[in-house]
PDB file of C-alpha atoms and ligand atoms in Angstrom:
ATOM      1  CA  UNK A 875      -5.199  18.450  25.081  1.00  0.00           C
ATOM      2  CA  UNK A 876      -5.612  20.144  22.226  1.00  0.00           C
ATOM      3  CA  UNK A 877      -4.894  18.880  18.637  1.00  0.00           C
ATOM      4  CA  UNK A 878      -5.147  21.863  16.038  1.00  0.00           C
ATOM      5  CA  UNK A 879      -3.484  22.457  12.162  1.00  0.00           C
ATOM      6  CA  UNK A 880       0.226  24.093  12.440  1.00  0.00           C
ATOM      7  CA  UNK A 881      -0.286  27.188  10.061  1.00  0.00           C
ATOM      8  CA  UNK A 882       2.558  27.635   7.451  1.00  0.00           C
ATOM      9  CA  UNK A 883       4.323  30.460   9.158  1.00  0.00           C
ATOM     10  CA  UNK A 884       4.438  28.564  12.207  1.00  0.00           C
ATOM     11  CA  UNK A 885       8.487  26.051  12.966  1.00  0.00           C
ATOM     12  CA  UNK A 886       7.576  22.717  12.738  1.00  0.00           C
ATOM     13  CA  UNK A 887       7.905  20.628  15.880  1.00  0.00           C
ATOM     14  CA  UNK A 888      11.019  18.574  14.363  1.00  0.00           C
ATOM     15  CA  UNK A 889      11.894  17.483  17.666  1.00  0.00           C
ATOM     16  CA  UNK A 890       8.858  15.100  17.460  1.00  0.00           C
ATOM     17  CA  UNK A 891       9.118  14.919  13.944  1.00  0.00           C
ATOM     18  CA  UNK A 892      12.838  13.301  14.161  1.00  0.00           C
ATOM     19  CA  UNK A 893      11.085  10.914  16.699  1.00  0.00           C
ATOM     20  CA  UNK A 894       9.415   8.996  14.316  1.00  0.00           C
ATOM     21  CA  UNK A 895      11.420   9.802  11.074  1.00  0.00           C
ATOM     22  CA  UNK A 896      15.502  10.038  11.343  1.00  0.00           C
ATOM     23  CA  UNK A 897      16.046  11.496   7.836  1.00  0.00           C
ATOM     24  CA  UNK A 898      15.004  15.294   7.995  1.00  0.00           C
ATOM     25  CA  UNK A 899      15.661  15.575   4.312  1.00  0.00           C
ATOM     26  CA  UNK A 900      12.456  13.308   4.045  1.00  0.00           C
ATOM     27  CA  UNK A 901      10.944  15.036   6.714  1.00  0.00           C
ATOM     28  CA  UNK A 902      11.509  18.451   5.345  1.00  0.00           C
ATOM     29  CA  UNK A 903       9.751  16.951   2.137  1.00  0.00           C
ATOM     30  CA  UNK A 904       6.402  15.647   3.556  1.00  0.00           C
ATOM     31  CA  UNK A 905       6.517  19.245   5.630  1.00  0.00           C
ATOM     32  CA  UNK A 906       6.279  20.866   2.759  1.00  0.00           C
ATOM     33  CA  UNK A 907       4.113  19.045   0.751  1.00  0.00           C
ATOM     34  CA  UNK A 908       1.374  18.242   3.614  1.00  0.00           C
ATOM     35  CA  UNK A 909      -0.467  19.446   6.518  1.00  0.00           C
ATOM     36  CA  UNK A 910       1.212  19.230  10.214  1.00  0.00           C
ATOM     37  CA  UNK A 911      -0.952  18.932  12.611  1.00  0.00           C
ATOM     38  CA  UNK A 912       0.526  19.116  16.810  1.00  0.00           C
ATOM     39  CA  UNK A 913      -1.434  18.277  20.187  1.00  0.00           C
ATOM     40  CA  UNK A 914      -0.735  20.723  22.902  1.00  0.00           C
ATOM     41  CA  UNK A 915      -1.323  20.844  26.292  1.00  0.00           C
ATOM     42  CA  UNK A 916      -0.833  23.703  28.204  1.00  0.00           C
ATOM     43  CA  UNK A 917       1.307  25.754  26.073  1.00  0.00           C
ATOM     44  CA  UNK A 918       3.515  22.735  25.355  1.00  0.00           C
ATOM     45  CA  UNK A 919       3.823  20.750  21.819  1.00  0.00           C
ATOM     46  CA  UNK A 920       3.210  16.892  23.065  1.00  0.00           C
ATOM     47  CA  UNK A 921       2.190  15.320  19.723  1.00  0.00           C
ATOM     48  CA  UNK A 922       2.160  15.785  15.828  1.00  0.00           C
ATOM     49  CA  UNK A 923       0.932  14.428  12.970  1.00  0.00           C
ATOM     50  CA  UNK A 924       1.878  15.094   8.803  1.00  0.00           C
ATOM     51  CA  UNK A 925      -0.965  13.829   6.228  1.00  0.00           C
ATOM     52  CA  UNK A 926      -0.201  14.401   2.372  1.00  0.00           C
ATOM     53  CA  UNK A 927      -2.410  13.315  -0.555  1.00  0.00           C
ATOM     54  CA  UNK A 928      -1.388  10.826  -2.877  1.00  0.00           C
ATOM     55  CA  UNK A 929      -4.398  11.340  -4.750  1.00  0.00           C
ATOM     56  CA  UNK A 930      -7.997  13.014  -4.904  1.00  0.00           C
ATOM     57  CA  UNK A 931      -9.237   9.430  -2.456  1.00  0.00           C
ATOM     58  CA  UNK A 932      -6.124   8.287  -0.622  1.00  0.00           C
ATOM     59  CA  UNK A 933      -4.239  10.570   2.119  1.00  0.00           C
ATOM     60  CA  UNK A 934      -1.323   9.222   3.667  1.00  0.00           C
ATOM     61  CA  UNK A 935      -0.037   9.932   7.508  1.00  0.00           C
ATOM     62  CA  UNK A 936       3.339  10.196   6.740  1.00  0.00           C
ATOM     63  CA  UNK A 937       4.645  11.237  10.507  1.00  0.00           C
ATOM     64  CA  UNK A 938       3.229  10.457  14.064  1.00  0.00           C
ATOM     65  CA  UNK A 939       4.872  11.002  17.597  1.00  0.00           C
ATOM     66  CA  UNK A 940       4.348  11.431  20.590  1.00  0.00           C
ATOM     67  CA  UNK A 941       7.385  13.250  23.054  1.00  0.00           C
ATOM     68  CA  UNK A 942       8.626  10.089  24.835  1.00  0.00           C
ATOM     69  CA  UNK A 943       7.486  11.656  28.523  1.00  0.00           C
ATOM     70  CA  UNK A 944       4.114  11.388  26.999  1.00  0.00           C
ATOM     71  CA  UNK A 945       3.934   7.791  25.522  1.00  0.00           C
ATOM     72  CA  UNK A 946       1.927   5.080  26.451  1.00  0.00           C
ATOM     73  CA  UNK A 947      -0.412   7.451  28.004  1.00  0.00           C
ATOM     74  CA  UNK A 948      -3.357   7.113  24.871  1.00  0.00           C
ATOM     75  CA  UNK A 949      -2.186  10.344  23.064  1.00  0.00           C
ATOM     76  CA  UNK A 950      -0.747   8.329  19.955  1.00  0.00           C
ATOM     77  CA  UNK A 951      -4.885   6.835  19.067  1.00  0.00           C
ATOM     78  CA  UNK A 952      -5.836   9.974  20.341  1.00  0.00           C
ATOM     79  CA  UNK A 953      -3.532  11.796  16.758  1.00  0.00           C
ATOM     80  CA  UNK A 954      -4.294   8.320  14.732  1.00  0.00           C
ATOM     81  CA  UNK A 955      -8.310   8.766  15.350  1.00  0.00           C
ATOM     82  CA  UNK A 956      -8.004  12.521  15.016  1.00  0.00           C
ATOM     83  CA  UNK A 957      -6.191  11.923  11.656  1.00  0.00           C
ATOM     84  CA  UNK A 958      -9.214   9.081  10.400  1.00  0.00           C
ATOM     85  CA  UNK A 959     -11.518  12.558  11.193  1.00  0.00           C
ATOM     86  CA  UNK A 960      -9.239  14.571   9.336  1.00  0.00           C
ATOM     87  CA  UNK A 961      -9.245  12.336   5.965  1.00  0.00           C
ATOM     88  CA  UNK A 962     -13.274  11.822   6.089  1.00  0.00           C
ATOM     89  CA  UNK A 963     -13.926  15.575   6.757  1.00  0.00           C
ATOM     90  CA  UNK A 964     -11.467  16.284   3.419  1.00  0.00           C
ATOM     91  CA  UNK A 965     -13.655  13.339   1.495  1.00  0.00           C
ATOM     92  CA  UNK A 966     -11.151  10.997   1.058  1.00  0.00           C
ATOM     93  CA  UNK A 967     -11.800   7.580   1.260  1.00  0.00           C
ATOM     94  CA  UNK A 968      -8.263   5.414   2.552  1.00  0.00           C
ATOM     95  CA  UNK A 969      -5.755   6.807   4.715  1.00  0.00           C
ATOM     96  CA  UNK A 970      -2.713   5.068   4.388  1.00  0.00           C
ATOM     97  CA  UNK A 971       0.468   4.799   6.767  1.00  0.00           C
ATOM     98  CA  UNK A 972       3.887   2.809   6.603  1.00  0.00           C
ATOM     99  CA  UNK A 973       6.220   1.761   9.349  1.00  0.00           C
ATOM    100  CA  UNK A 974       8.994  -0.383   9.783  1.00  0.00           C
ATOM    101  CA  UNK A 975       9.293  -4.415  10.108  1.00  0.00           C
ATOM    102  CA  UNK A 976      10.732  -3.922  13.534  1.00  0.00           C
ATOM    103  CA  UNK A 977       8.414  -1.196  14.457  1.00  0.00           C
ATOM    104  CA  UNK A 978       6.336  -3.764  16.793  1.00  0.00           C
ATOM    105  CA  UNK A 979       4.289  -1.259  18.636  1.00  0.00           C
ATOM    106  CA  UNK A 980       3.202   0.829  15.799  1.00  0.00           C
ATOM    107  CA  UNK A 981       2.014  -2.366  13.660  1.00  0.00           C
ATOM    108  CA  UNK A 982      -0.052  -2.849  17.046  1.00  0.00           C
ATOM    109  CA  UNK A 983      -1.477   0.487  17.034  1.00  0.00           C
ATOM    110  CA  UNK A 984      -2.724   0.913  13.529  1.00  0.00           C
ATOM    111  CA  UNK A 985      -4.242  -2.723  13.958  1.00  0.00           C
ATOM    112  CA  UNK A 986      -6.424  -2.047  16.937  1.00  0.00           C
ATOM    113  CA  UNK A 987      -7.198   1.022  14.945  1.00  0.00           C
ATOM    114  CA  UNK A 988      -8.676  -0.796  12.470  1.00  0.00           C
ATOM    115  CA  UNK A 989      -5.389  -0.430   9.824  1.00  0.00           C
ATOM    116  CA  UNK A 990      -5.196  -3.778   7.785  1.00  0.00           C
ATOM    117  CA  UNK A 991      -1.570  -4.247   5.766  1.00  0.00           C
ATOM    118  CA  UNK A 992      -1.485  -4.033   2.133  1.00  0.00           C
ATOM    119  CA  UNK A 993       1.940  -4.350   0.847  1.00  0.00           C
ATOM    120  CA  UNK A 994       5.561  -4.397   1.932  1.00  0.00           C
ATOM    121  CA  UNK A 995       8.130  -2.241   0.898  1.00  0.00           C
ATOM    122  CA  UNK A 996      11.085  -4.247   0.472  1.00  0.00           C
ATOM    123  CA  UNK A 997      14.525  -2.858   1.421  1.00  0.00           C
ATOM    124  CA  UNK A 998      13.430   0.589   2.051  1.00  0.00           C
ATOM    125  CA  UNK A 999      14.496   1.513   4.982  1.00  0.00           C
ATOM    126  CA  UNK A1000      18.074  -0.220   4.159  1.00  0.00           C
ATOM    127  CA  UNK A1001      17.403   1.729   0.489  1.00  0.00           C
ATOM    128  CA  UNK A1002      16.882   5.263   1.713  1.00  0.00           C
ATOM    129  CA  UNK A1003      18.641   5.346   5.277  1.00  0.00           C
ATOM    130  CA  UNK A1004      22.758   5.871   5.619  1.00  0.00           C
ATOM    131  CA  UNK A1005      21.919   4.251   9.493  1.00  0.00           C
ATOM    132  CA  UNK A1006      21.598   1.143  10.529  1.00  0.00           C
ATOM    133  CA  UNK A1007      18.308   1.112  12.320  1.00  0.00           C
ATOM    134  CA  UNK A1008      17.225  -1.047  15.063  1.00  0.00           C
ATOM    135  CA  UNK A1009      14.515  -1.715  17.165  1.00  0.00           C
ATOM    136  CA  UNK A1010      12.953  -4.294  19.598  1.00  0.00           C
ATOM    137  CA  UNK A1011      16.460  -6.087  18.611  1.00  0.00           C
ATOM    138  CA  UNK A1012      15.578  -6.161  15.014  1.00  0.00           C
ATOM    139  CA  UNK A1013      16.389  -4.574  11.929  1.00  0.00           C
ATOM    140  CA  UNK A1014      14.302  -1.651  10.294  1.00  0.00           C
ATOM    141  CA  UNK A1015      14.751  -3.476   6.398  1.00  0.00           C
ATOM    142  CA  UNK A1016      11.411  -3.254   4.747  1.00  0.00           C
ATOM    143  CA  UNK A1017       8.287  -1.367   5.216  1.00  0.00           C
ATOM    144  CA  UNK A1018       4.890  -2.816   5.912  1.00  0.00           C
ATOM    145  CA  UNK A1019       2.286  -0.250   4.108  1.00  0.00           C
ATOM    146  CA  UNK A1020      -1.031  -0.657   6.394  1.00  0.00           C
ATOM    147  CA  UNK A1021      -4.660   0.932   4.951  1.00  0.00           C
ATOM    148  CA  UNK A1022      -7.689   1.622   6.198  1.00  0.00           C
ATOM    149  CA  UNK A1023     -10.694   2.207   4.226  1.00  0.00           C
ATOM    150  CA  UNK A1024     -12.957   4.938   5.573  1.00  0.00           C
ATOM    151  CA  UNK A1025     -16.820   3.958   5.675  1.00  0.00           C
TER     152      UNK A1025
HETATM  153  C1  COA B1356       3.760   4.937  18.269  1.00  0.00           C
HETATM  154  C2  COA B1356       3.441   6.382  18.936  1.00  0.00           C
HETATM  155  C3  COA B1356       2.975   7.404  18.305  1.00  0.00           C
HETATM  156  C4  COA B1356       2.710   6.105  19.863  1.00  0.00           C
HETATM  157  O1  COA B1356       2.034   6.791  20.630  1.00  0.00           O
HETATM  158  P1  COA B1356       1.759   6.544  22.096  1.00  0.00           P
HETATM  159  O2  COA B1356       0.407   7.917  22.630  1.00  0.00           O
HETATM  160  O3  COA B1356       2.552   6.234  22.829  1.00  0.00           O
HETATM  161  O4  COA B1356       0.520   5.514  22.245  1.00  0.00           O
HETATM  162  P2  COA B1356      -0.763   5.211  23.060  1.00  0.00           P
HETATM  163  O5  COA B1356      -0.643   4.965  24.153  1.00  0.00           O
HETATM  164  O6  COA B1356      -1.635   5.381  22.218  1.00  0.00           O
HETATM  165  O7  COA B1356      -1.201   3.292  22.772  1.00  0.00           O
HETATM  166  C5  COA B1356      -2.491   3.041  21.408  1.00  0.00           C
HETATM  167  C6  COA B1356      -1.980   1.424  21.438  1.00  0.00           C
HETATM  168  O8  COA B1356      -1.121   1.028  20.987  1.00  0.00           O
HETATM  169  C7  COA B1356      -0.574  -0.215  21.774  1.00  0.00           C
HETATM  170  N1  COA B1356       0.901  -0.018  22.180  1.00  0.00           N
HETATM  171  C8  COA B1356       1.899   0.723  21.470  1.00  0.00           C
HETATM  172  N2  COA B1356       3.548   0.203  21.882  1.00  0.00           N
HETATM  173  C9  COA B1356       2.793  -1.152  22.034  1.00  0.00           C
HETATM  174  C10 COA B1356       4.153  -2.048  21.949  1.00  0.00           C
HETATM  175  N3  COA B1356       5.550  -1.611  22.109  1.00  0.00           N
HETATM  176  N4  COA B1356       3.627  -3.400  22.166  1.00  0.00           N
HETATM  177  C11 COA B1356       2.264  -3.963  21.763  1.00  0.00           C
HETATM  178  N5  COA B1356       1.153  -2.582  22.108  1.00  0.00           N
HETATM  179  C12 COA B1356       1.591  -1.119  21.824  1.00  0.00           C
HETATM  180  C13 COA B1356      -1.343   0.478  23.375  1.00  0.00           C
HETATM  181  O9  COA B1356      -0.960  -0.821  23.925  1.00  0.00           O
HETATM  182  C14 COA B1356      -1.983   0.825  22.896  1.00  0.00           C
HETATM  183  O10 COA B1356      -2.965   0.192  22.924  1.00  0.00           O
HETATM  184  P3  COA B1356      -4.320   0.016  23.799  1.00  0.00           P
HETATM  185  O11 COA B1356      -5.310   1.475  23.360  1.00  0.00           O
HETATM  186  O12 COA B1356      -5.512  -1.395  24.032  1.00  0.00           O
HETATM  187  O13 COA B1356      -4.115   0.376  24.985  1.00  0.00           O
HETATM  188  C15 COA B1356       4.311   6.896  19.799  1.00  0.00           C
HETATM  189  O14 COA B1356       5.260   5.762  21.035  1.00  0.00           O
HETATM  190  C16 COA B1356       5.747   7.383  18.971  1.00  0.00           C
HETATM  191  O15 COA B1356       5.953   8.762  18.748  1.00  0.00           O
HETATM  192  N6  COA B1356       7.055   6.647  19.102  1.00  0.00           N
HETATM  193  C17 COA B1356       8.105   7.413  18.157  1.00  0.00           C
HETATM  194  C18 COA B1356       7.969   7.698  16.869  1.00  0.00           C
HETATM  195  C19 COA B1356       7.602   7.050  15.835  1.00  0.00           C
HETATM  196  O16 COA B1356       7.835   5.664  15.716  1.00  0.00           O
HETATM  197  N7  COA B1356       6.450   6.885  15.102  1.00  0.00           N
HETATM  198  C20 COA B1356       5.512   6.181  14.112  1.00  0.00           C
HETATM  199  C21 COA B1356       6.725   6.154  12.941  1.00  0.00           C
HETATM  200  S1  COA B1356       5.296   5.091  12.007  1.00  0.00           S
END
């Protein structure tokens, strides 16, 4: 598997991006603003992440996703570690990521990679998304923000 930065004239992997974020409008907005990285294997795209700088010191992982048939095989962890390396190499001190209160697996992955909960944006998913989002039998309502301080 190879992870590389997508060039601005290449089509983003929208099918993968929409796995992590059902809002095409929000995806299009942060793709235009940030940098998109893809994981490829045998010429196929199997993973993606998007990073956007929030300020001179902080970068946010706006989207991270693995193709459904390849989930649970350690690829998400490799993508997250690669996003942290991108942040380090570009001189950022803090990496942020947001996820839903119902995203149990994602909260597990991020904390296993060293992220700590920093804040909660109450009602984010009910305020910004038209559809009701359900995961693990829990309604996704609040955004849990997590942060990793880079040494
Ligand atoms: C979230 C996602 C990127 C993780 O990628 P993945 O390749 O499936 O995850 P990995 O196989 O690398 O797992 C990483 C770790 O998270 C843990 N994990 C994953 N799902 C879990 C769950 N439901 N419960 C507990 N732990 C879980 C694994 O145990 C693993 O830990 P380990 O290395 O100690 O075994 C992937 O599942 C995905 O694309 N989901 C849909 C899109 C999405 O929700 N993106 C994030 C939006 S915030």
